[in-house]
PDB file of C-alpha atoms in Angstrom:
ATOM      1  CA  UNK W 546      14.442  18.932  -2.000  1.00 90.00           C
ATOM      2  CA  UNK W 547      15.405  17.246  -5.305  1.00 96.00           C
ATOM      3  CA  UNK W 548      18.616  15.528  -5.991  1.00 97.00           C
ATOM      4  CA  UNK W 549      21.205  17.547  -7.725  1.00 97.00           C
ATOM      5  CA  UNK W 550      21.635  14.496  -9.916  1.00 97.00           C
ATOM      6  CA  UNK W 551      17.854  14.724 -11.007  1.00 98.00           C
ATOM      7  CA  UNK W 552      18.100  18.629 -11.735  1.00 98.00           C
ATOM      8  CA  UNK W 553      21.359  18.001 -13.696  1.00 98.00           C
ATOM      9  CA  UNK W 554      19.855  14.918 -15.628  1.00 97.00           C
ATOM     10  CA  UNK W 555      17.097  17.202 -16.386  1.00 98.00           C
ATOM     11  CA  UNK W 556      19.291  20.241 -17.325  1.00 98.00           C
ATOM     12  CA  UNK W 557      20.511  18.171 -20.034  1.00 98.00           C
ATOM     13  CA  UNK W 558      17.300  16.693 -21.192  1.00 97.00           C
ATOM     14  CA  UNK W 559      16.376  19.996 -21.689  1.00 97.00           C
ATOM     15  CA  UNK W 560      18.925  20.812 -23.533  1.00 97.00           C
ATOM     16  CA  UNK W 561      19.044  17.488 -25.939  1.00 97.00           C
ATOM     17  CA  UNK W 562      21.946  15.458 -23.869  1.00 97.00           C
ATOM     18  CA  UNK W 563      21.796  12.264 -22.087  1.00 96.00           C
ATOM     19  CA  UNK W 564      24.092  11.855 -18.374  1.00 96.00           C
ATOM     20  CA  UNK W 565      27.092  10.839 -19.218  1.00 97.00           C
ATOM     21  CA  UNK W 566      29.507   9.651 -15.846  1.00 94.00           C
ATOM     22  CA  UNK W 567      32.366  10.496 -18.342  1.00 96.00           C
ATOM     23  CA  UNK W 568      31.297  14.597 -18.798  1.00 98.00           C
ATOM     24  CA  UNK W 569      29.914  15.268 -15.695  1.00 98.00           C
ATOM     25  CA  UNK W 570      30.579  14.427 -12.112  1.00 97.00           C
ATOM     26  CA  UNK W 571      29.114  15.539  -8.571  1.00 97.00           C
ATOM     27  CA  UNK W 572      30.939  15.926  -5.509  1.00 97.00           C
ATOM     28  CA  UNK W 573      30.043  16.213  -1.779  1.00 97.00           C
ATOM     29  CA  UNK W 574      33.206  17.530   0.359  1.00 96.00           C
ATOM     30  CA  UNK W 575      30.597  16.814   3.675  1.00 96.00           C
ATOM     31  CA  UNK W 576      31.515  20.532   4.581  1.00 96.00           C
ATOM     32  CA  UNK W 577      28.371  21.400   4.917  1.00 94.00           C
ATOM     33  CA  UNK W 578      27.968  23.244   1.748  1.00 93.00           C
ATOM     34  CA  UNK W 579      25.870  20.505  -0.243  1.00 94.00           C
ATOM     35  CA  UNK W 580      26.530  18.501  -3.779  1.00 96.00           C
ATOM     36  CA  UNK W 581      27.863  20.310  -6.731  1.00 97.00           C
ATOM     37  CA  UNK W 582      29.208  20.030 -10.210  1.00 97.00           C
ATOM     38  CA  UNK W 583      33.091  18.770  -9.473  1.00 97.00           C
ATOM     39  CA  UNK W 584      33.606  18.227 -13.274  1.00 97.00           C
ATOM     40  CA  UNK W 585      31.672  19.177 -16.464  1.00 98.00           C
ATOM     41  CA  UNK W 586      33.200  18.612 -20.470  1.00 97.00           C
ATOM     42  CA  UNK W 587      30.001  18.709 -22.206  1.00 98.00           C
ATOM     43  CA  UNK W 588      29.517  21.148 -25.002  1.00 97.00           C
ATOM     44  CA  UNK W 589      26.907  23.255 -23.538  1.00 97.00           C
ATOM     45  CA  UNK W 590      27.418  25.628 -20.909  1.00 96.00           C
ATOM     46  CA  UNK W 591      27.842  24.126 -17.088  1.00 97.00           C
ATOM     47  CA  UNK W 592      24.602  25.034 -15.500  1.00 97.00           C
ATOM     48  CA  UNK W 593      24.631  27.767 -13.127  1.00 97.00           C
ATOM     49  CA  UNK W 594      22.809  27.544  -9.806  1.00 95.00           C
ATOM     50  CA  UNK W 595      19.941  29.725 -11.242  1.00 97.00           C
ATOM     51  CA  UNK W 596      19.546  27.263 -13.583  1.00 97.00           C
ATOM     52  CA  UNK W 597      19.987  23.805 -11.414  1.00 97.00           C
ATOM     53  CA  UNK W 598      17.178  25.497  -9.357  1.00 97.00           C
ATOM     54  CA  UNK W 599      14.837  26.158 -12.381  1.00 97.00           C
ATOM     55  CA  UNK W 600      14.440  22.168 -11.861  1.00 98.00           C
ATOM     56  CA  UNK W 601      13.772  21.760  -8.707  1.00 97.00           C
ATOM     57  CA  UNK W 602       9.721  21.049  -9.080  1.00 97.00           C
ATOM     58  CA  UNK W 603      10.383  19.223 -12.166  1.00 97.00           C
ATOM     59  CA  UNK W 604      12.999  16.965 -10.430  1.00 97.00           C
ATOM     60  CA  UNK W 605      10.947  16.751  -6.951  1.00 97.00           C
ATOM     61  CA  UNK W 606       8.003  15.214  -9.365  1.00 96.00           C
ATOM     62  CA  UNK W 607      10.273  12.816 -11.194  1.00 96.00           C
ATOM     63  CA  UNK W 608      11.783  11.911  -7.890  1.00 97.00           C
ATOM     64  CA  UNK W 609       7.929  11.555  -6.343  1.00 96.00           C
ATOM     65  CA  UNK W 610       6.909   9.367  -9.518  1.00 96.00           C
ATOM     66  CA  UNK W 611       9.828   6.742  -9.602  1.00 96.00           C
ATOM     67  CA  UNK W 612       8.718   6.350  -5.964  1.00 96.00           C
ATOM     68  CA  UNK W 613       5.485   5.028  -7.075  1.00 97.00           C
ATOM     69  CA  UNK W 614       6.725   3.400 -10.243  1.00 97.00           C
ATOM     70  CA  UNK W 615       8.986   1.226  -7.815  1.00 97.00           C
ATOM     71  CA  UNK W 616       5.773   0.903  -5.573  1.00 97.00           C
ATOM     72  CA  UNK W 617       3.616  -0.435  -8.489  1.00 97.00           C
ATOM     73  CA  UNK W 618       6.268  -2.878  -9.666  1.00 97.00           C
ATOM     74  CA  UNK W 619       6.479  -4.188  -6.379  1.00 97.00           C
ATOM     75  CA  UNK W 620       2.380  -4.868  -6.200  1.00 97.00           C
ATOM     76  CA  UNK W 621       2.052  -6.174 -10.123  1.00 97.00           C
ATOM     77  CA  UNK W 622       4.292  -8.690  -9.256  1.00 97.00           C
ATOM     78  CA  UNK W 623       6.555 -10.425 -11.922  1.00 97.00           C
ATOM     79  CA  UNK W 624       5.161 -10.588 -15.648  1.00 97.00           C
ATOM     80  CA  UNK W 625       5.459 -13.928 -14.756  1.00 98.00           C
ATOM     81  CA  UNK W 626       2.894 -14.310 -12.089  1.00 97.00           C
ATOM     82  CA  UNK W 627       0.501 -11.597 -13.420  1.00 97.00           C
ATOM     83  CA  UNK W 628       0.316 -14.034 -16.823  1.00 98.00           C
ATOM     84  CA  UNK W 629      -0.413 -16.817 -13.965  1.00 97.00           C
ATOM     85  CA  UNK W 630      -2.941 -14.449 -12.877  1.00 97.00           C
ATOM     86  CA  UNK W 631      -4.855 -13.792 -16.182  1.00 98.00           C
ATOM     87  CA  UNK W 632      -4.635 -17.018 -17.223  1.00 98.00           C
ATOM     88  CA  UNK W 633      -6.303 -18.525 -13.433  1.00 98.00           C
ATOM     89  CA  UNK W 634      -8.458 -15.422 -13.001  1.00 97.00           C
ATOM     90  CA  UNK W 635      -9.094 -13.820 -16.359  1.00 97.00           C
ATOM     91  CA  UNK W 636      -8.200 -10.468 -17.849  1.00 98.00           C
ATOM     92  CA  UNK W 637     -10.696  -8.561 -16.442  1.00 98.00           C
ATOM     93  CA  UNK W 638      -9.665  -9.434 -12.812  1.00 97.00           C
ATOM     94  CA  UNK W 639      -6.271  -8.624 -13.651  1.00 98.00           C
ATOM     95  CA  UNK W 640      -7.163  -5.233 -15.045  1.00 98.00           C
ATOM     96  CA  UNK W 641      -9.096  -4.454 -11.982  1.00 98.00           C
ATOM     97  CA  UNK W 642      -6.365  -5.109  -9.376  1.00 97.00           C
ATOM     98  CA  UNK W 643      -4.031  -3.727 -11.477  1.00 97.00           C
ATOM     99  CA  UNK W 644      -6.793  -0.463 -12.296  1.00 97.00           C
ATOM    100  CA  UNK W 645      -6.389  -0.150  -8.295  1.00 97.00           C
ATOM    101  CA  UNK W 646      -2.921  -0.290  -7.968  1.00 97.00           C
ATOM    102  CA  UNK W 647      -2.325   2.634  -9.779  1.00 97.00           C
ATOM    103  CA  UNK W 648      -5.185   4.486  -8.224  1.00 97.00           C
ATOM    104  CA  UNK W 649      -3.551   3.828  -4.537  1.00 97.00           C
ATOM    105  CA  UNK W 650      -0.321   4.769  -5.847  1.00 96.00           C
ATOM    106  CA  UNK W 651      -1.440   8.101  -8.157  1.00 96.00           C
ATOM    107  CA  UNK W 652       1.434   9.798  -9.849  1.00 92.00           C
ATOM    108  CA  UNK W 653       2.333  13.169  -9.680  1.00 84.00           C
TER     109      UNK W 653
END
């Protein structure tokens, strides 16, 4: 299940806004009951729950795929030592390792 942050981030992508810690905050009361909007001052409508779940594939793939993104910065290495790389072993072995990075690490 996707983040309530993700679906909200999304929510207002969608609808041409950018988060914003000052207009919206999320709250967990650990009552059981989950995360949910404590406070909203943006100038669209708060999202109803309808809505937040409208996102939930979209925000379980974005989750899913910053996953591997973190994955496939961790095995490129620094731009750094990939330069090293080209420079010691040539473009085209850099392009291969780097060709099979992203195919063990596929995004969604």
């Amino acid at each position: 299940m996707a983040s309530l942050y993700t679906k909200t981030k999304l929510y207002l992508e969608a609808n041409s806004k950018t988060w914003d810690n000052t207009k919206v905050s999320l709250q967990n009361n650990s009552d059981g009951n989950g995360d949910f909007i404590a406070s909203w001052t943006y100038d669209i409508a708060k999202p109803t729950d309808t809505q937040i779940a409208s996102y939930e594939t979209a925000a379980t793939n974005e989750e899913a795929n910053n996953v591997v993104i973190s994955t496939r910065k961790t095995a490129y290495g620094s731009w750094e030592t990939q330069l090293e790389e080209i420079y010691d072993d040539g473009i085209d072995s850099w392009k291969t390792r780097i060709a099979q990075v992203k195919t063990d690490n596929p995004k969604s």
